[in-house]
């Protein structure tokens, strides 16, 4: 992993850089898996190795792919980085030992999470959606912000004329495989979504997978066809609707006499109420994440055409 | 020293990422560096959460020790925030490329200086036209 | 449960709700109505919370458990006097800037993006309120990112292409800052096992001089300093403020850096406890010198700027120096000065940027996009736009710290704090730096009042009232709070005594 980073810092071909950073993310996901962080590993693999690589490649497609020779001497950044390293090492040396069960993080706060009060076996999901559900609301809002912000930045002034669509991929075999595979990708997304209570997964990962299913469709059958299935306007509504759904669950808690994001009051049986709250909240996350991913894809795809490439 | 091995790796990755962000002038490469910097922070949180003999924090009757789930939750959030930042940064880079024709920081600065140098006379001309 | 008990949640949730609604509605004026209504509601709620805190015994805290999970397991809102003070400032600014923005962005941003502009402003407001109100360390980071990402977009919406480069630079520096903050919070979490700030403060006492805690302090300081543009880390600020749309500059200048200062005060005084911060590390000395550097260098650079907006952007970097200078004294008077100045500078600077926004509308040719406010275009402005010019002068006097304006109060307390430490030379430095402020405000006065307007521009042509009224509310406020200080100074003293008093 360290090697990948070193090479990365020295390479000037940006394509190589992007591929290396994908590799780096993938290695990181493996390490995370070894550290028992299954949910995180899954997300890192999907996001770091998948989405961000695609995004970077998309952006490179719109920009040029060779980095200029650095004009400055690297001493100042090097000095800054070294100072940071020294402070980090200084601090890290005083941290509790690796895998020390007596460390404060294992002694404080966490034991209650492991008691499974909300009856959701995947503790990560329980903490994410219930105990610290407000953080997750913030996270969904960050995704929403990025999505809406990218719309604001990349929107073309005025409605542009429809660009002549490149003929969709004509390879019969590819279309056949696509037709067969895409339903399963979408189905798998839903599995990840609803199985999140028991195994790794949840709204965010499912949203990414769902969106990639549709992107897959767009790549094989053409973006315009995909737009017919998932029109731009709908995608933009999805971005907002997901956050609203999440907030709605929170406000429902308020209206039913609890605090904000209080799931206990959503059902006469508190534990059942928790389940209901977690379920809808995760659906909200799915909708927003999927919407944002698709929107970004459409944005980058429509930029690529009708414009000279660098 | 061995106990702190994971921290050393973390520190190295972090600093390398930080170096790329500060030292490189290419907008996209800066963003790659930034995401490496952010990714390495994940290790700082996750590694100490591991317990020897523990399993992933998915409760099942046959296991007794679980790794700490709280850092996992925090880092899930951090990953999502990271990708959102990356996406927005790339969108900015694409726009910059469109209006400046380059994604090299030095060239952008040079272009800006040209504009500022040229602004003075142009401003006066406009004034005359307005009058 | 009654409405009043739910006010803390509504404080953040209403602006947060307004943003996706604005995106769903898509119409510029509907989005405007929704977000403005949310901002006014947030302001009303902030005042309501202020009254609730007032009703509590001294140094009382309102604690609100989100999801009904008790802290430290769940996330908690904690509202004390200082929180409430900042909430009122931030939501009040939003309530004033929003009505202003409608007329102001009409020429700056393409019509079909207006609804996104309002959504972003709503998000930025929600993010800033969320940072202020929360009692959870990680939650600070999450809401910091909401406010930062929306701020990057808002800046990038500026008309000049340099707005994009400025926004990109802010994004890189801001993200590095945020990551430093995450590292700092990570160290603290690893050492205390908790993320709740109050719980953290209680558990940190036993380990306060251990190395990870010191490292956490260093990372948090650098990270937050990036966000609040402390002198050598300020490079993102001038361009971002210069090229952002006028309403955005005013809002961010009055709130974003101020909320960062609030976070710094929270970590320094509430979490670390002042004993650690101010006795184990040479941090106060460092901060003192950086603040002085900011005062002189930034104000000096400001004098030579050609663009009025950029001039006042550099002046912001300098004025932040006063705030951090107050912090570095580690005394009740110093902290009081910081808190009061946070408020006073916020309103004065917002007033100035709002008026500059009005000014560029006034000097634009009819129908054309507003030009940059360079000094050659400002000649004889006072005859053309008397109200706008006069407003800038009054708010400028507050920046200088002339008696009778709000700025004087903060300077006065800074001087008191310096005298208390027996550092006469610092008093001299504060007065000298005020002279620099006189110099840059004078540049505007000279251009607007003493230069003849170019031919054809003598006619009076004031900016529309929808721009002038919000700006003048702030101008009058900066005079009002210079004369009647019971509200600002009273609460600042109370806060400062509360924070500095728990010295062991």
Short mmCIF file of C-alpha atoms in Angstrom, two decimals, chain A:
data_model
loop_
_atom_site.label_atom_id
_atom_site.label_comp_id
_atom_site.label_asym_id
_atom_site.label_seq_id
_atom_site.Cartn_x
_atom_site.Cartn_y
_atom_site.Cartn_z
CA UNK A 1 0.00 0.00 0.00
CA UNK A 2 2.79 2.35 0.96
CA UNK A 3 4.50 1.46 -2.30
CA UNK A 4 1.43 2.40 -4.28
CA UNK A 5 1.41 5.80 -2.62
CA UNK A 6 5.07 6.47 -3.23
CA UNK A 7 4.79 5.60 -6.90
CA UNK A 8 1.65 7.68 -7.06
CA UNK A 9 3.37 10.74 -5.71
CA UNK A 10 6.06 10.48 -8.35
CA UNK A 11 4.00 9.60 -11.40
CA UNK A 12 2.90 12.40 -13.63
CA UNK A 13 0.61 10.49 -15.91
CA UNK A 14 -2.74 11.12 -14.34
CA UNK A 15 -4.34 7.94 -15.64
CA UNK A 16 -1.72 5.93 -13.84
CA UNK A 17 -2.32 8.01 -10.75
CA UNK A 18 -6.01 7.28 -10.80
CA UNK A 19 -5.50 3.57 -11.33
CA UNK A 20 -2.99 3.51 -8.49
CA UNK A 21 -5.33 5.32 -6.18
CA UNK A 22 -8.00 2.77 -7.01
CA UNK A 23 -5.54 0.04 -6.16
CA UNK A 24 -4.70 1.82 -2.95
CA UNK A 25 -8.35 1.99 -1.95
CA UNK A 26 -8.79 -1.65 -2.71
CA UNK A 27 -5.83 -2.58 -0.52
CA UNK A 28 -7.21 -0.33 2.16
CA UNK A 29 -10.51 -2.18 1.99
CA UNK A 30 -8.66 -5.47 2.48
CA UNK A 31 -6.86 -4.13 5.51
CA UNK A 32 -10.12 -2.88 6.94
CA UNK A 33 -11.63 -6.29 6.42
CA UNK A 34 -8.76 -7.82 8.37
CA UNK A 35 -9.53 -5.38 11.14
CA UNK A 36 -13.12 -6.65 11.36
CA UNK A 37 -14.63 -3.54 9.90
CA UNK A 38 -16.81 -5.32 7.38
CA UNK A 39 -19.21 -2.47 6.76
CA UNK A 40 -16.42 0.00 6.31
CA UNK A 41 -14.50 -2.35 4.04
CA UNK A 42 -17.53 -2.80 1.85
CA UNK A 43 -18.08 0.91 1.59
CA UNK A 44 -14.44 1.64 0.93
CA UNK A 45 -14.37 -0.96 -1.84
CA UNK A 46 -17.51 0.45 -3.41
CA UNK A 47 -16.65 4.10 -2.91
CA UNK A 48 -12.88 4.38 -2.86
CA UNK A 49 -12.10 1.76 -5.45
CA UNK A 50 -15.32 2.09 -7.42
CA UNK A 51 -17.06 5.41 -7.41
CA UNK A 52 -14.11 7.69 -6.91
CA UNK A 53 -12.11 5.94 -9.63
CA UNK A 54 -15.00 6.34 -12.03
CA UNK A 55 -15.41 9.98 -11.03
CA UNK A 56 -11.73 10.66 -11.46
CA UNK A 57 -11.66 8.98 -14.84
CA UNK A 58 -14.72 10.95 -15.85
CA UNK A 59 -13.07 14.17 -14.83
CA UNK A 60 -9.86 13.24 -16.61
CA UNK A 61 -11.85 12.56 -19.72
CA UNK A 62 -12.95 16.17 -19.58
CA UNK A 63 -9.51 17.50 -18.72
CA UNK A 64 -6.10 16.51 -19.96
CA UNK A 65 -4.26 13.58 -18.61
CA UNK A 66 -0.67 14.69 -18.24
CA UNK A 67 0.56 16.64 -15.27
CA UNK A 68 2.98 19.49 -15.87
CA UNK A 69 6.43 19.45 -14.34
CA UNK A 70 6.29 20.90 -10.87
CA UNK A 71 7.69 24.39 -10.97
CA UNK A 72 8.41 24.86 -7.29
CA UNK A 73 10.96 23.31 -5.10
CA UNK A 74 9.23 20.83 -2.86
CA UNK A 75 11.05 21.86 0.33
CA UNK A 76 8.31 23.83 1.98
CA UNK A 77 5.60 21.19 1.55
CA UNK A 78 8.10 18.56 2.58
CA UNK A 79 8.90 20.47 5.73
CA UNK A 80 5.23 20.94 6.54
CA UNK A 81 4.53 17.27 5.96
CA UNK A 82 7.47 16.27 8.16
CA UNK A 83 6.32 18.48 11.01
CA UNK A 84 2.90 16.91 10.77
CA UNK A 85 4.50 13.49 10.81
CA UNK A 86 6.50 14.31 13.92
CA UNK A 87 3.45 15.54 15.81
CA UNK A 88 1.52 12.48 14.71
CA UNK A 89 4.23 10.11 15.85
CA UNK A 90 4.64 12.02 19.08
CA UNK A 91 0.94 11.63 19.75
CA UNK A 92 0.63 8.07 18.53
CA UNK A 93 3.40 6.85 20.81
CA UNK A 94 1.21 7.59 23.81
CA UNK A 95 -1.84 5.81 22.48
CA UNK A 96 -3.00 2.54 24.01
CA UNK A 97 -1.40 -0.56 22.52
CA UNK A 98 -2.88 -2.25 19.49
CA UNK A 99 -5.80 -4.53 20.42
CA UNK A 100 -5.61 -3.68 24.09
CA UNK A 101 -9.00 -4.57 25.58
CA UNK A 102 -8.38 -2.20 28.48
CA UNK A 103 -8.20 0.85 26.23
CA UNK A 104 -10.80 3.50 27.01
CA UNK A 105 -12.61 3.06 23.73
CA UNK A 106 -13.47 -0.51 24.68
CA UNK A 107 -14.36 0.29 28.25
CA UNK A 108 -16.50 3.36 27.86
CA UNK A 109 -19.72 3.91 25.89
CA UNK A 110 -19.41 0.89 23.62
CA UNK A 111 -20.55 -1.86 26.02
CA UNK A 112 -24.08 -0.53 25.91
CA UNK A 113 -24.15 -0.69 22.13
CA UNK A 114 -23.26 -4.36 22.27
CA UNK A 115 -26.25 -5.12 24.48
CA UNK A 116 -28.47 -4.97 21.44
CA UNK A 117 -31.25 -2.86 22.87
CA UNK A 118 -32.78 -2.22 19.48
CA UNK A 119 -32.65 -5.88 18.47
CA UNK A 120 -30.61 -5.35 15.32
CA UNK A 121 -27.77 -7.86 15.15
CA UNK A 122 -25.51 -5.67 13.04
CA UNK A 123 -24.39 -3.26 15.71
CA UNK A 124 -22.92 -0.91 13.12
CA UNK A 125 -26.34 -0.46 11.56
CA UNK A 126 -27.95 0.05 14.96
CA UNK A 127 -25.48 2.71 16.02
CA UNK A 128 -25.47 4.32 12.59
CA UNK A 129 -29.18 4.62 12.15
CA UNK A 130 -30.41 4.91 15.69
CA UNK A 131 -27.95 5.89 18.42
CA UNK A 132 -26.07 8.24 16.14
CA UNK A 133 -28.81 8.61 13.57
CA UNK A 134 -28.37 12.35 13.65
CA UNK A 135 -24.81 12.01 12.34
CA UNK A 136 -26.13 9.90 9.51
CA UNK A 137 -28.72 12.53 8.76
CA UNK A 138 -25.84 14.99 8.53
CA UNK A 139 -23.97 12.61 6.25
CA UNK A 140 -26.95 12.26 3.95
CA UNK A 141 -27.22 16.01 3.90
CA UNK A 142 -23.57 16.25 2.90
CA UNK A 143 -24.29 13.96 -0.04
CA UNK A 144 -27.31 16.08 -0.90
CA UNK A 145 -25.20 19.22 -0.68
CA UNK A 146 -22.59 17.79 -3.00
CA UNK A 147 -25.26 16.61 -5.45
CA UNK A 148 -27.14 19.89 -5.55
CA UNK A 149 -23.85 21.79 -5.64
CA UNK A 150 -22.64 19.85 -8.65
CA UNK A 151 -25.91 20.56 -10.40
CA UNK A 152 -25.41 24.24 -9.69
CA UNK A 153 -21.84 24.17 -10.98
CA UNK A 154 -22.18 22.03 -14.06
CA UNK A 155 -25.57 23.16 -15.29
CA UNK A 156 -25.38 24.61 -18.75
CA UNK A 157 -26.97 28.00 -19.06
CA UNK A 158 -30.12 27.59 -21.09
CA UNK A 159 -31.57 24.36 -22.40
CA UNK A 160 -29.13 22.96 -24.84
CA UNK A 161 -30.28 21.27 -28.02
CA UNK A 162 -30.27 17.52 -27.79
CA UNK A 163 -26.89 16.29 -28.88
CA UNK A 164 -26.85 13.57 -31.49
CA UNK A 165 -26.74 10.37 -29.53
CA UNK A 166 -23.83 8.08 -30.24
CA UNK A 167 -25.26 4.77 -31.41
CA UNK A 168 -25.61 2.47 -28.42
CA UNK A 169 -23.30 -0.45 -28.22
CA UNK A 170 -24.30 -2.79 -30.96
CA UNK A 171 -22.67 -5.92 -29.65
CA UNK A 172 -25.51 -8.40 -29.29
CA UNK A 173 -23.69 -10.51 -26.73
CA UNK A 174 -23.01 -7.52 -24.53
CA UNK A 175 -26.63 -6.44 -24.69
CA UNK A 176 -27.75 -9.92 -23.81
CA UNK A 177 -25.41 -10.18 -20.85
CA UNK A 178 -26.45 -6.73 -19.77
CA UNK A 179 -30.12 -7.59 -19.91
CA UNK A 180 -29.49 -10.70 -17.88
CA UNK A 181 -27.18 -9.11 -15.34
CA UNK A 182 -28.77 -5.76 -14.59
CA UNK A 183 -31.86 -7.12 -12.82
CA UNK A 184 -29.53 -9.06 -10.55
CA UNK A 185 -27.43 -6.00 -9.80
CA UNK A 186 -30.55 -4.10 -8.83
CA UNK A 187 -31.80 -7.06 -6.84
CA UNK A 188 -28.48 -7.33 -5.06
CA UNK A 189 -28.74 -3.66 -4.17
CA UNK A 190 -32.10 -4.29 -2.56
CA UNK A 191 -30.66 -7.29 -0.73
CA UNK A 192 -27.85 -5.17 0.64
CA UNK A 193 -30.40 -2.58 1.63
CA UNK A 194 -32.77 -4.81 3.54
CA UNK A 195 -30.25 -7.25 4.85
CA UNK A 196 -28.32 -4.41 6.49
CA UNK A 197 -29.87 -5.29 9.85
CA UNK A 198 -28.28 -8.71 9.85
CA UNK A 199 -25.16 -8.45 7.75
CA UNK A 200 -22.92 -5.75 6.43
CA UNK A 201 -24.71 -3.25 4.26
CA UNK A 202 -27.22 -0.48 4.42
CA UNK A 203 -28.68 2.39 2.53
CA UNK A 204 -25.44 3.97 1.41
CA UNK A 205 -23.87 0.86 -0.07
CA UNK A 206 -27.16 -0.17 -1.64
CA UNK A 207 -27.58 3.26 -3.20
CA UNK A 208 -24.17 3.02 -4.80
CA UNK A 209 -24.85 -0.47 -6.16
CA UNK A 210 -28.29 0.48 -7.44
CA UNK A 211 -26.91 3.52 -9.22
CA UNK A 212 -24.09 1.49 -10.74
CA UNK A 213 -26.67 -0.94 -12.11
CA UNK A 214 -28.32 1.89 -13.97
CA UNK A 215 -24.98 3.32 -15.08
CA UNK A 216 -24.20 -0.12 -16.46
CA UNK A 217 -27.46 0.03 -18.38
CA UNK A 218 -26.59 3.46 -19.67
CA UNK A 219 -23.19 2.30 -20.88
CA UNK A 220 -24.64 -0.57 -22.86
CA UNK A 221 -27.88 0.88 -24.13
CA UNK A 222 -26.88 4.52 -24.35
CA UNK A 223 -27.34 7.42 -21.97
CA UNK A 224 -30.49 8.65 -23.69
CA UNK A 225 -32.18 5.32 -23.10
CA UNK A 226 -31.19 5.43 -19.48
CA UNK A 227 -32.57 8.92 -19.25
CA UNK A 228 -35.86 7.58 -20.49
CA UNK A 229 -35.93 5.07 -17.64
CA UNK A 230 -34.64 7.53 -15.07
CA UNK A 231 -35.36 11.05 -16.36
CA UNK A 232 -33.25 13.96 -15.15
CA UNK A 233 -36.10 15.62 -13.36
CA UNK A 234 -36.92 12.45 -11.44
CA UNK A 235 -33.29 12.00 -10.42
CA UNK A 236 -33.14 15.54 -9.13
CA UNK A 237 -36.33 14.98 -7.16
CA UNK A 238 -34.85 11.79 -5.70
CA UNK A 239 -31.90 13.71 -4.32
CA UNK A 240 -34.18 15.97 -2.35
CA UNK A 241 -36.81 13.35 -1.53
CA UNK A 242 -34.37 11.06 0.26
CA UNK A 243 -33.23 13.76 2.66
CA UNK A 244 -36.83 14.81 3.17
CA UNK A 245 -37.80 11.24 4.00
CA UNK A 246 -35.04 11.04 6.59
CA UNK A 247 -36.05 14.36 8.08
CA UNK A 248 -39.67 13.27 7.90
CA UNK A 249 -38.94 10.26 10.09
CA UNK A 250 -37.29 12.62 12.56
CA UNK A 251 -40.20 15.02 12.52
CA UNK A 252 -42.65 12.14 12.88
CA UNK A 253 -40.89 11.36 16.13
CA UNK A 254 -41.48 14.96 17.17
CA UNK A 255 -45.14 14.91 16.23
CA UNK A 256 -45.77 11.67 18.07
CA UNK A 257 -44.53 13.24 21.26
CA UNK A 258 -40.90 12.16 21.33
CA UNK A 259 -37.68 13.97 20.61
CA UNK A 260 -36.32 14.54 17.13
CA UNK A 261 -35.37 11.23 15.47
CA UNK A 262 -37.01 9.38 18.34
CA UNK A 263 -37.96 5.99 16.91
CA UNK A 264 -39.37 4.62 20.14
CA UNK A 265 -42.62 6.45 19.64
CA UNK A 266 -43.16 5.29 16.07
CA UNK A 267 -44.88 2.14 17.26
CA UNK A 268 -46.59 1.07 20.46
CA UNK A 269 -43.83 -1.49 20.87
CA UNK A 270 -40.60 0.54 21.29
CA UNK A 271 -38.31 -2.09 19.76
CA UNK A 272 -40.61 -2.40 16.80
CA UNK A 273 -40.64 1.36 16.53
CA UNK A 274 -36.85 1.30 16.34
CA UNK A 275 -37.00 -1.18 13.48
CA UNK A 276 -39.50 0.93 11.63
CA UNK A 277 -37.42 4.07 12.09
CA UNK A 278 -34.20 2.40 10.95
CA UNK A 279 -35.97 0.95 7.92
CA UNK A 280 -37.33 4.25 6.62
CA UNK A 281 -34.20 6.15 7.40
CA UNK A 282 -32.16 3.69 5.37
CA UNK A 283 -34.61 4.00 2.49
CA UNK A 284 -34.09 7.76 2.61
CA UNK A 285 -30.33 7.31 2.43
CA UNK A 286 -30.71 4.91 -0.50
CA UNK A 287 -32.82 7.34 -2.50
CA UNK A 288 -30.56 10.32 -2.00
CA UNK A 289 -27.31 8.45 -2.62
CA UNK A 290 -28.67 6.75 -5.73
CA UNK A 291 -30.03 10.04 -7.04
CA UNK A 292 -26.78 11.90 -6.51
CA UNK A 293 -24.69 9.18 -8.15
CA UNK A 294 -26.92 9.09 -11.22
CA UNK A 295 -27.07 12.84 -11.46
CA UNK A 296 -23.29 13.12 -11.37
CA UNK A 297 -23.03 10.44 -14.02
CA UNK A 298 -25.50 12.23 -16.29
CA UNK A 299 -23.74 15.52 -15.74
CA UNK A 300 -20.34 14.17 -16.66
CA UNK A 301 -21.75 12.18 -19.56
CA UNK A 302 -23.49 15.15 -21.12
CA UNK A 303 -20.39 17.30 -20.65
CA UNK A 304 -18.22 14.87 -22.56
CA UNK A 305 -20.15 15.26 -25.76
CA UNK A 306 -20.55 18.35 -27.88
CA UNK A 307 -17.25 19.75 -26.70
CA UNK A 308 -13.71 19.43 -27.88
CA UNK A 309 -11.55 17.17 -25.78
CA UNK A 310 -8.24 18.25 -24.34
#
